[in-house]
Short mmCIF file of C-alpha atoms and ligand atoms in Angstrom, two decimals:
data_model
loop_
_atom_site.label_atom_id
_atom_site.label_comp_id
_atom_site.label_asym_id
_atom_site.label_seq_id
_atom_site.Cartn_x
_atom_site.Cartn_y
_atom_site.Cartn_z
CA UNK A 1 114.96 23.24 71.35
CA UNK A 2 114.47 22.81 67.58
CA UNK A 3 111.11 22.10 66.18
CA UNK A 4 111.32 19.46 63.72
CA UNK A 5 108.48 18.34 60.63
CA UNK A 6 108.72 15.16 59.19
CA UNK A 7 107.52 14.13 56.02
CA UNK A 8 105.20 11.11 55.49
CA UNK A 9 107.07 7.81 53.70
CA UNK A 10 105.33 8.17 50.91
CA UNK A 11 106.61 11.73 49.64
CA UNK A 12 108.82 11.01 46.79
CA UNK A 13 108.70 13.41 44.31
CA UNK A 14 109.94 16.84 43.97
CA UNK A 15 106.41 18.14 43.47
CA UNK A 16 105.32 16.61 46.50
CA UNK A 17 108.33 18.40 47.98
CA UNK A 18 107.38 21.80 46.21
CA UNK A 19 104.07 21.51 47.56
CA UNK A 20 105.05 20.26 50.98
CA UNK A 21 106.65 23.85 50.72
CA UNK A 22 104.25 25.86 49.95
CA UNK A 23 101.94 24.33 52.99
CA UNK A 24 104.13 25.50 55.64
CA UNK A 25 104.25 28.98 53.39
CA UNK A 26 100.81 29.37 53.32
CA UNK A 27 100.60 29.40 57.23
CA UNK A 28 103.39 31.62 57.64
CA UNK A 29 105.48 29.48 58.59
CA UNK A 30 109.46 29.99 58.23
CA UNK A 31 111.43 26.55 57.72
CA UNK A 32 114.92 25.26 56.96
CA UNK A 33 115.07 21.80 55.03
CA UNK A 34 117.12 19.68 56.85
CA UNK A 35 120.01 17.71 55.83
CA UNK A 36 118.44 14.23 55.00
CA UNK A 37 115.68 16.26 53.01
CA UNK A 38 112.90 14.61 54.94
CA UNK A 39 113.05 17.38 57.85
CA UNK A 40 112.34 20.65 58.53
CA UNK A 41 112.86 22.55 60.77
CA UNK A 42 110.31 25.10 61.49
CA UNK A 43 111.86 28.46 63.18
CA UNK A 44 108.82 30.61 63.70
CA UNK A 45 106.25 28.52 65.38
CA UNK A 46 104.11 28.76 68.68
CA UNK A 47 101.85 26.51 70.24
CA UNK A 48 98.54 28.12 68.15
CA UNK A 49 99.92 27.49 64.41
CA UNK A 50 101.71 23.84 65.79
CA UNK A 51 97.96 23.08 66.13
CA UNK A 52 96.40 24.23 62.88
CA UNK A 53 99.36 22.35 61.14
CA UNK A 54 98.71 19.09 63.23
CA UNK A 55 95.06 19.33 62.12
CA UNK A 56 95.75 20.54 58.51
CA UNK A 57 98.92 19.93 56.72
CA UNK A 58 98.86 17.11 53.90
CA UNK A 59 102.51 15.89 53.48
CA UNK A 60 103.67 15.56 56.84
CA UNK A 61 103.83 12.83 59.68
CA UNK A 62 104.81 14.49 62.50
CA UNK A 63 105.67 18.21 63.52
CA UNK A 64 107.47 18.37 67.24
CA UNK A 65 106.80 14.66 67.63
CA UNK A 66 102.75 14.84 67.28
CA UNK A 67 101.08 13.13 64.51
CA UNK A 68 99.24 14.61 62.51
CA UNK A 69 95.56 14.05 61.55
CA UNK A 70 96.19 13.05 58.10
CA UNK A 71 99.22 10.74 59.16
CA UNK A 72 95.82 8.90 61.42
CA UNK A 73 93.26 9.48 58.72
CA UNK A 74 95.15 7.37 56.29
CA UNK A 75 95.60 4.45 57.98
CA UNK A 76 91.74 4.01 57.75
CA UNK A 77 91.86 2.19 54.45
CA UNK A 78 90.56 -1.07 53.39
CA UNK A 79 92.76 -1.19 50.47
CA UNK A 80 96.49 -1.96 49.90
CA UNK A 81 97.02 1.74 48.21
CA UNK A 82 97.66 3.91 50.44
CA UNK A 83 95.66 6.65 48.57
CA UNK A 84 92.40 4.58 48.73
CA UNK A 85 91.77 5.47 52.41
CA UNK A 86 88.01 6.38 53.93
CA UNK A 87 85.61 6.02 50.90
CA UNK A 88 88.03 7.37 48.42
CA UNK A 89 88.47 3.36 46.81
CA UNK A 90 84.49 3.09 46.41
CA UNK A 91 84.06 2.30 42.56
CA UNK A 92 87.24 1.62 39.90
CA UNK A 93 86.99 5.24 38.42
CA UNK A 94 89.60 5.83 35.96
CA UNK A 95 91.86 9.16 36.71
CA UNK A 96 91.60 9.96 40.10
CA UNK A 97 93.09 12.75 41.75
CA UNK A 98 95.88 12.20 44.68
CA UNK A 99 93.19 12.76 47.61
CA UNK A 100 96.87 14.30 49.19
CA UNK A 101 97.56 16.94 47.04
CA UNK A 102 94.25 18.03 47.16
CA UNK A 103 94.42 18.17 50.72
CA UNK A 104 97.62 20.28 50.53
CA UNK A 105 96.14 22.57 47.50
CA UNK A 106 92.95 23.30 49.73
CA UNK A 107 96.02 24.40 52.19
CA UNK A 108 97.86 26.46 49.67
CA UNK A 109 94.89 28.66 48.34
CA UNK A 110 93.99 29.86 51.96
CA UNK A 111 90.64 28.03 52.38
CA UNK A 112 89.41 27.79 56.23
CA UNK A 113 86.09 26.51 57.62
CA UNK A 114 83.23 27.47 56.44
CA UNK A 115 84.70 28.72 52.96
CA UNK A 116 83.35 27.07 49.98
CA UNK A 117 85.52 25.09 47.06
CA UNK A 118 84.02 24.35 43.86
CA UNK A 119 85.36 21.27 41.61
CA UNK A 120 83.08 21.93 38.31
CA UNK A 121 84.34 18.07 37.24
CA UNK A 122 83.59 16.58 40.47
CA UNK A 123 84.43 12.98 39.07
CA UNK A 124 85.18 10.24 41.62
CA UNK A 125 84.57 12.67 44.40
CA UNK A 126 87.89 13.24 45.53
CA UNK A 127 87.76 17.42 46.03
CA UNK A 128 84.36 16.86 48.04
CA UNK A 129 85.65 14.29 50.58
CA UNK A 130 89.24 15.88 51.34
CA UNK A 131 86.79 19.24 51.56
CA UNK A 132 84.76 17.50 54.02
CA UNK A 133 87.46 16.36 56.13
CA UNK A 134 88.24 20.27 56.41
CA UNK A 135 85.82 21.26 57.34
CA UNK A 136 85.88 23.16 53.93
CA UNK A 137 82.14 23.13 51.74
CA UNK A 138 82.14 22.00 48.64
CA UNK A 139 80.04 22.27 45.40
CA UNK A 140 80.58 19.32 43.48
CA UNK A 141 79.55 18.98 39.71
CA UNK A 142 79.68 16.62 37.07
CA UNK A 143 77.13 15.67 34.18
CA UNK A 144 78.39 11.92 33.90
CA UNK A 145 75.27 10.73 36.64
CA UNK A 146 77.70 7.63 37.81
CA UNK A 147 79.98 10.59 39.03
CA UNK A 148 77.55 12.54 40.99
CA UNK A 149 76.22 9.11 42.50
CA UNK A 150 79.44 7.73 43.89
CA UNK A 151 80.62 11.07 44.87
CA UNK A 152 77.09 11.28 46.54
CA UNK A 153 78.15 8.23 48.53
CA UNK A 154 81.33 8.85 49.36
CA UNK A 155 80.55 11.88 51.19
CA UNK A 156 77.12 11.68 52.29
CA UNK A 157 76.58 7.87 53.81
CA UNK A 158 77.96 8.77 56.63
CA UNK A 159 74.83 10.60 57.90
CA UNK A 160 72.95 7.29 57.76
CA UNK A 161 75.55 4.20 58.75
CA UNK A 162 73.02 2.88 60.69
CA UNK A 163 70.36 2.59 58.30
CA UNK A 164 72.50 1.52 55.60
CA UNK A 165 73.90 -1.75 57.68
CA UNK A 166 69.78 -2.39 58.91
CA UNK A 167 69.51 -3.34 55.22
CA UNK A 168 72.91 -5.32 54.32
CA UNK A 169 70.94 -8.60 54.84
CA UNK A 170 67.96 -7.67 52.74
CA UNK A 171 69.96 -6.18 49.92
CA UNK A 172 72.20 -9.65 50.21
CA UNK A 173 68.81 -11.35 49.76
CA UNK A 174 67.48 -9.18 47.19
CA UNK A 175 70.72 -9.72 44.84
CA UNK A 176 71.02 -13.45 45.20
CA UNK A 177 67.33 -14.08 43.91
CA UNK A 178 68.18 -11.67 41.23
CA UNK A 179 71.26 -13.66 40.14
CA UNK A 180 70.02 -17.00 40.45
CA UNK A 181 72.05 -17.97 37.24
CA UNK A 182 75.78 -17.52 39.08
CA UNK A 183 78.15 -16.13 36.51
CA UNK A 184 75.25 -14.58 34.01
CA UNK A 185 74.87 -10.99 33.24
CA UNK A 186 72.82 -9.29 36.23
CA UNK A 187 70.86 -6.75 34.73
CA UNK A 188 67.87 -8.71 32.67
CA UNK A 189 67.27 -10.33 35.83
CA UNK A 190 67.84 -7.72 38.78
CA UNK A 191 63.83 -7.29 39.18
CA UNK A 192 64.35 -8.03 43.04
CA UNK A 193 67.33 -5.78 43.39
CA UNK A 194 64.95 -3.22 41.70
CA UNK A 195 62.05 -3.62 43.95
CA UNK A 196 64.52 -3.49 47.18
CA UNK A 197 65.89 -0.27 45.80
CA UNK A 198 62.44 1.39 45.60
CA UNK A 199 61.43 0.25 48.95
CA UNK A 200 64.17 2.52 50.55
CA UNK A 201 62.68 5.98 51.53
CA UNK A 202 66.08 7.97 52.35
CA UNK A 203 67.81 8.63 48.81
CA UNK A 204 71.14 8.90 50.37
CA UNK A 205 70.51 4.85 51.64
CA UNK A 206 69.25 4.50 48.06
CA UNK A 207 71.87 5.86 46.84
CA UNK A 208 74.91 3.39 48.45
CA UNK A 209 72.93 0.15 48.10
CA UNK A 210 72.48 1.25 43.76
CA UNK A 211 76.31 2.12 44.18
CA UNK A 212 77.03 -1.49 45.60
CA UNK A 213 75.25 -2.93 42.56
CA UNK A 214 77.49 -0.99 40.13
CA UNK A 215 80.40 -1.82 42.04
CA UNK A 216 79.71 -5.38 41.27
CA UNK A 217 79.01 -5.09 37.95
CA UNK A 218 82.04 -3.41 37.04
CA UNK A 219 84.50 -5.66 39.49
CA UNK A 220 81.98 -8.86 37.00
CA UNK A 221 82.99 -6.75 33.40
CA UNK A 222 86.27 -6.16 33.74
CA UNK A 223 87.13 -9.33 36.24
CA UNK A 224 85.19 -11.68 35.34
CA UNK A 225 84.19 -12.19 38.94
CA UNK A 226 80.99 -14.59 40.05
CA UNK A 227 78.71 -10.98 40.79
CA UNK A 228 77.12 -12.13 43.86
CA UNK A 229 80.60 -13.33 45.59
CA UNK A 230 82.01 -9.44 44.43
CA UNK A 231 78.73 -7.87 45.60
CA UNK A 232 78.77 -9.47 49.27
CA UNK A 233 82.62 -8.88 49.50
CA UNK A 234 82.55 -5.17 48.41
CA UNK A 235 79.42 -4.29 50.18
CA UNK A 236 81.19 -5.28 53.42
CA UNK A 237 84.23 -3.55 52.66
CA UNK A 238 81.58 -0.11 51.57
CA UNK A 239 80.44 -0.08 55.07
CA UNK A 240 83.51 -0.67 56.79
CA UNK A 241 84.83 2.12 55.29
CA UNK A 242 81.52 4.10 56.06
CA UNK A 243 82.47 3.07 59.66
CA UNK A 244 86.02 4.00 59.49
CA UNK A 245 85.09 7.65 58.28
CA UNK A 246 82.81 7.40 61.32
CA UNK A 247 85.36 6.67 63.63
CA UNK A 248 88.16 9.39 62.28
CA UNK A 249 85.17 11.76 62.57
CA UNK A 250 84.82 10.70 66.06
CA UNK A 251 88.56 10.39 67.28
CA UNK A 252 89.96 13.56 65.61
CA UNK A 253 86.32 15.72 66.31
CA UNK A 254 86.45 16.83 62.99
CA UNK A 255 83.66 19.24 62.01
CA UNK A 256 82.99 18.26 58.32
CA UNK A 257 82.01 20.33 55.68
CA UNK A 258 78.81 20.74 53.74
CA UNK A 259 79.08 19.01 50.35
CA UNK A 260 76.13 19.65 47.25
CA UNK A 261 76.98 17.56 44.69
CA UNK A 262 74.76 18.55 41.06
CA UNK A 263 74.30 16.81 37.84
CA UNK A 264 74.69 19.83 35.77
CA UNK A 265 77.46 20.93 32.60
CA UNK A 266 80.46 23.08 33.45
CA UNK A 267 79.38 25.14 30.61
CA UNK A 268 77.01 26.85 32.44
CA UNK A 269 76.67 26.54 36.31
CA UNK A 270 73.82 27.08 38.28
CA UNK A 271 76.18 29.96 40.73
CA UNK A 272 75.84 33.20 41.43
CA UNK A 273 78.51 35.63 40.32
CA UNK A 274 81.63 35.34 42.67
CA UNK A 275 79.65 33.35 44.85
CA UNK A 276 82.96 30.54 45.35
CA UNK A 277 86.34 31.25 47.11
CA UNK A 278 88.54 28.46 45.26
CA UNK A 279 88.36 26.09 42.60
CA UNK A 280 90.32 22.66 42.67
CA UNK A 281 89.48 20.92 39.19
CA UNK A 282 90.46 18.35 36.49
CA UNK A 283 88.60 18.50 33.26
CA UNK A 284 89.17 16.13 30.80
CA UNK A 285 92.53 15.74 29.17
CA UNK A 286 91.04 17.26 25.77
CA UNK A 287 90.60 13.93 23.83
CA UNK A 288 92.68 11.65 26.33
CA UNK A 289 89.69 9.45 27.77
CA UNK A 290 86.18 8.54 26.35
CA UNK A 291 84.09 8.80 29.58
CA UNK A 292 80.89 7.93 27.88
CA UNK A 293 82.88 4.74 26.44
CA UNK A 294 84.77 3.91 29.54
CA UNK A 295 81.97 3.60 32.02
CA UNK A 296 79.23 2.48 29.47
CA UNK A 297 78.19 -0.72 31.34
CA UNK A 298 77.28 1.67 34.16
CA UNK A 299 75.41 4.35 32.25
CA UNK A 300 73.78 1.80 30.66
CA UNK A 301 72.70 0.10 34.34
CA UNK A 302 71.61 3.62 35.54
CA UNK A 303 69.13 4.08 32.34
CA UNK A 304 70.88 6.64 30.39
CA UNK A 305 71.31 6.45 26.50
CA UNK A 306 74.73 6.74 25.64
CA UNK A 307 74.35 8.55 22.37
CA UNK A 308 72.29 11.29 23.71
CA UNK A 309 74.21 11.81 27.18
CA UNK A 310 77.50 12.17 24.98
CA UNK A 311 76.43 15.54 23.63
CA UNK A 312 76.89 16.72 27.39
CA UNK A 313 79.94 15.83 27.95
CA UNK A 314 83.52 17.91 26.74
CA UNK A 315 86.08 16.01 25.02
CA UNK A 316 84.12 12.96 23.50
CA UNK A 317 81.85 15.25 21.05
CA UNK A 318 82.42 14.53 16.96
CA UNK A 319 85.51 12.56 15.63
CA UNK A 320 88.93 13.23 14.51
CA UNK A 321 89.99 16.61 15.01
CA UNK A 322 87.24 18.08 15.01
CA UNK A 323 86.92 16.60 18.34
CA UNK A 324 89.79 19.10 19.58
CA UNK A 325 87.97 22.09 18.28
CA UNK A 326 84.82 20.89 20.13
CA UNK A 327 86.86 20.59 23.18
CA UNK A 328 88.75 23.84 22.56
CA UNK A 329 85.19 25.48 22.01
CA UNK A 330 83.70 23.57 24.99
CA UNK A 331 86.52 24.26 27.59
CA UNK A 332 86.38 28.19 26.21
CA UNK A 333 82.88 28.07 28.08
CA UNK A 334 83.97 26.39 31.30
CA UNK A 335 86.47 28.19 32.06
CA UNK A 336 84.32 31.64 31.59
CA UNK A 337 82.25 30.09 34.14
CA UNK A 338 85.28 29.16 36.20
CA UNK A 339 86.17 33.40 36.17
CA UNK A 340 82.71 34.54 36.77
CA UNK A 341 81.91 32.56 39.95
CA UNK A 342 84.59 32.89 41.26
CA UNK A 343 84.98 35.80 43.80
CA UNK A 344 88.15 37.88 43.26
CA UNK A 345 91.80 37.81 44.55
CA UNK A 346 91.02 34.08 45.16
CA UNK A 347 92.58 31.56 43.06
CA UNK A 348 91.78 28.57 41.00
CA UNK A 349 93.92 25.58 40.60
CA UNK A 350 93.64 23.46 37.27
CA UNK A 351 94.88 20.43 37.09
CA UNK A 352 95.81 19.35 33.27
CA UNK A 353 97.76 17.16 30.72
CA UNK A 354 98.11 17.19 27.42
CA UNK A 355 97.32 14.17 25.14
CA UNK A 356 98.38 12.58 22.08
CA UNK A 357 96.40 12.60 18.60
CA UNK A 358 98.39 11.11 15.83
CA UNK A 359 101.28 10.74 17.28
CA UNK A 360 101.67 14.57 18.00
CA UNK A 361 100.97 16.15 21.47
CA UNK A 362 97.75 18.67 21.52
CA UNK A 363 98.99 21.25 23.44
CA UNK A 364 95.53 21.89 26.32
CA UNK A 365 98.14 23.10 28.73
CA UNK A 366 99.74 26.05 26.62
CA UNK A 367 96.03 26.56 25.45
CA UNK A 368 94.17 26.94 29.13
CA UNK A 369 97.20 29.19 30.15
CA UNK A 370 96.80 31.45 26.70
CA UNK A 371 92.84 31.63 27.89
CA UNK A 372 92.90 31.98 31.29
CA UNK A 373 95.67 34.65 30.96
CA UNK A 374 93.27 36.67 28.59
CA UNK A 375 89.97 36.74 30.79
CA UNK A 376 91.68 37.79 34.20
CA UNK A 377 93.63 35.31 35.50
CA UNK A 378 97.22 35.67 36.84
CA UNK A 379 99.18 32.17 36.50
CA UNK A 380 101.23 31.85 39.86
CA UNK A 381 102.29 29.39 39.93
CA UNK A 382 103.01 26.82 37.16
CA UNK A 383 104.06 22.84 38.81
CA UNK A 384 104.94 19.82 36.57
CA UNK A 385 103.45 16.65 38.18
CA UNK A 386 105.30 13.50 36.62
CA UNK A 387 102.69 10.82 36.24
CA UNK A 388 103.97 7.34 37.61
CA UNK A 389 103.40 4.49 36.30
CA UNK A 390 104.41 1.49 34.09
CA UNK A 391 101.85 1.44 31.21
CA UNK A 392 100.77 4.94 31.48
CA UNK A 393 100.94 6.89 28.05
CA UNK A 394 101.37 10.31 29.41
CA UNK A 395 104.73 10.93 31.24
CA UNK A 396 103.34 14.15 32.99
CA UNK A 397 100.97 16.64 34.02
CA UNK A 398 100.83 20.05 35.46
CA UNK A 399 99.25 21.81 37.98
CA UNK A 400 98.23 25.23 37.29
CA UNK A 401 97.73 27.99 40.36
CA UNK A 402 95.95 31.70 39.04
CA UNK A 403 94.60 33.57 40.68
CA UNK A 404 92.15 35.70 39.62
CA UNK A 405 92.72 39.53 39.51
CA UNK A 406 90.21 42.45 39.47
C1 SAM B 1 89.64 14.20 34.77
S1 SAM B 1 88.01 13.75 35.25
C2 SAM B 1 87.90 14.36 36.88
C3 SAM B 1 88.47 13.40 37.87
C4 SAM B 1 88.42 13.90 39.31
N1 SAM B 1 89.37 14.95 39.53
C5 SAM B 1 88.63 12.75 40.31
O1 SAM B 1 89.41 12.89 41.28
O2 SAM B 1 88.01 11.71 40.14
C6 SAM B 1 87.01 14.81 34.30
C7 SAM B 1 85.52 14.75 34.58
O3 SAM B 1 84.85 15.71 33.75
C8 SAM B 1 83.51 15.27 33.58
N2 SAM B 1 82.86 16.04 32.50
C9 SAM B 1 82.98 15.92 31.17
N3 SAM B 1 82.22 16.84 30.54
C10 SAM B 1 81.63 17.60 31.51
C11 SAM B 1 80.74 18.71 31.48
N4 SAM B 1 80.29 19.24 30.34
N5 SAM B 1 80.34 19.23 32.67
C12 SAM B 1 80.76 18.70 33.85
N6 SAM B 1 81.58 17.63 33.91
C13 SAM B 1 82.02 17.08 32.76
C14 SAM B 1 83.67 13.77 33.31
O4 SAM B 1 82.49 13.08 33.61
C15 SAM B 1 84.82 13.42 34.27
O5 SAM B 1 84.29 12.93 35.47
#
């Protein structure tokens, strides 16, 4: 009998296919593509490995007619885009990773249960909760604080569902007699959402309910939404997706990883030397996106002063092109830090583009490679990632495997 895998729908491009690939590679198994490209057939399997790639692979529905867990955990989405599933849609953050491909890259570097990932620009969260659904641990870190809080939440609210939907008619409460004035900014007035906040003992609670205020407020600057209509609606949809991770938990008897999440600077990590057995990581596009600009309103709501929190982050530091050195300078540091923690003969993936300044490309790609290549890394692997999408200004990215030698 042959024994067929079947991609998922949603596989369209040839990385996707490349890294499909190099999946079924990285757990030894031996495949032919079939004829309509959407099938393999796997030649070298036996009822142990069918298992691990039911519970693990990334880009596949079925293999011999069972589906696998990722083909179930997506479906547990209260979004229309189908890479919004389980908490990954909690807050509007610009530049997300594919929560797939970082599924399949935690695959293709060899990392098992109880092995620990590090994503030094943690952003939105996205390495921490695929990690978690791995049962992989993950160190998270990210200096912007509205990073570190809704990756907090994504990963940790879990642990306290019950709590957190004890308080959903008290924090409903507490928001509409802050907002008495309908349509008018929140924040001058959010002295009762305030007080609520403080009364909550467990941080993590604390943590989701200040999250569902910022959700509002953004959904209110950039929509033009009536705040306390957004703030009920995505509050409900927070904790159904809380509940949904719950249940996949449940139903697959997944045994999730630890995630530590830090508001630190990738320019010099609290880790111990070769303490960290991969790295999955995005750092800014060199001078692509002002994150300090872009997610002001929120800074702002969290108490930070923008001028002195922009010193801390890469990419947005001095103007014109001295902003590239600074970012040249800056990303010289990080990834130092990337080669000391990390232990040897593992690897570390970067994931990078490079932007426009003047209407000429800054080459960050060629530049990482150059660097990386000098400290101790071997590039292994080298995958452009075209970048879909109407009204987006770069065309592509690429993802960068090395591996780091002794
Ligand atoms: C391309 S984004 C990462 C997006 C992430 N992969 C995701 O899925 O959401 C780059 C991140 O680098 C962070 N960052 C900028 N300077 C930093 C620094 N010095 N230390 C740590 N993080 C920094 C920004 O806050 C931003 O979240």
């Amino acid at each position: 009998m042959i024994t067929k895998a079947k991609l998922i729908d949603n596989v369209q491009f040839i990385y996707e296919l490349a890294l499909a690939q190099m999946e079924l590679r990285s757990f030894g198994i031996e495949y032919k593509i079939l004829n309509n490209l959407r099938e393999f057939e796997l030649l070298n399997l036996n009822f142990e490995k069918e298992n691990m790639l039911v519970k693990r692979l990334a880009y596949f529905k079925t293999i011999n007619s069972k589906v696998t867990d990722y083909y179930k955990i997506i479906k547990y989405n209260v979004t229309k885009s189908v890479n919004q599933y389980l908490t990954h849609w909690i807050y509007p953050y610009k530049g997300k990773f594919h929560p797939q491909m970082i599924r399949a890259l935690l695959n293709i570097i060899g990392l098992n249960r109880g092995d620990t990932v590090l994503d030094p620009f943690i952003g939105s969260g996205t390495t921490a909760v695929e990690a978690q659904l791995l049962g992989i641990n993950c160190i998270g870190i990210d200096v912007s604080p509205l990073c570190v809080l809704q990756s907090k939440v994504k990963v940790e609210s879990i642990y306290v569902l019950d709590k957190i939907k004890a308080l959903r008619n008290d924090a409903i409460r507490a928001f509409s007699s802050s907002n008495s004035g309908g349509l008018s900014l929140f924040l001058e007035e959010s002295a009762d959402y305030n007080g609520f906040l403080e009364s909550i003992d467990d941080e993590r609670v604390k943590n989701f309910y200040l999250l569902a205020k910022l959700v509002a407020l953004s959904d209110q600057v950039r929509r033009s939404r009536k705040i306390l209509d957004s703030f009920i609606k995505n509050l409900d949809l927070m904790i159904k997706s809380v509940e949904y991770y719950a249940k996949v938990v449940r139903e697959l008897d997944l045994k999730l990883g630890m995630v530590k999440i830090m508001r630190c600077d990738a320019r010099s990590l609290p880790l111990k030397d070769e303490s960290v057995d991969g790295i999955i990581t995005s750092p800014p596009y060199s001078i692509a996106l002002d994150y300090v600009k872009n997610d002001a309103h929120a800074l702002k709501a969290l108490g930070y002063d923008l001028e002195k929190i922009r010193e801390e982050f890469i990419g947005v530091r001095g103007t014109g092109s001295r902003r590239i050195e600074l970012y040249n300078k800056d990303m010289i540091k990080c990834l130092n830090e990337m080669y000391r923690v990390l232990k040897p003969n593992r690897y570390c993936v970067i994931i990078l583009g490079n932007a426009t300044y003047q209407g000429r490309e800054i080459k960050t790609v060629e530049f990482v490679i150059d660097y990386c290549q000098k400290i101790g890394f071997k590039l292994v692997n080298n995958i452009d990632k075209i970048i879909y999408g109407l009204y987006n200004v770069m065309q592509k990215e690429n993802i960068l495997i090395f591996r780091k030698v002794e």
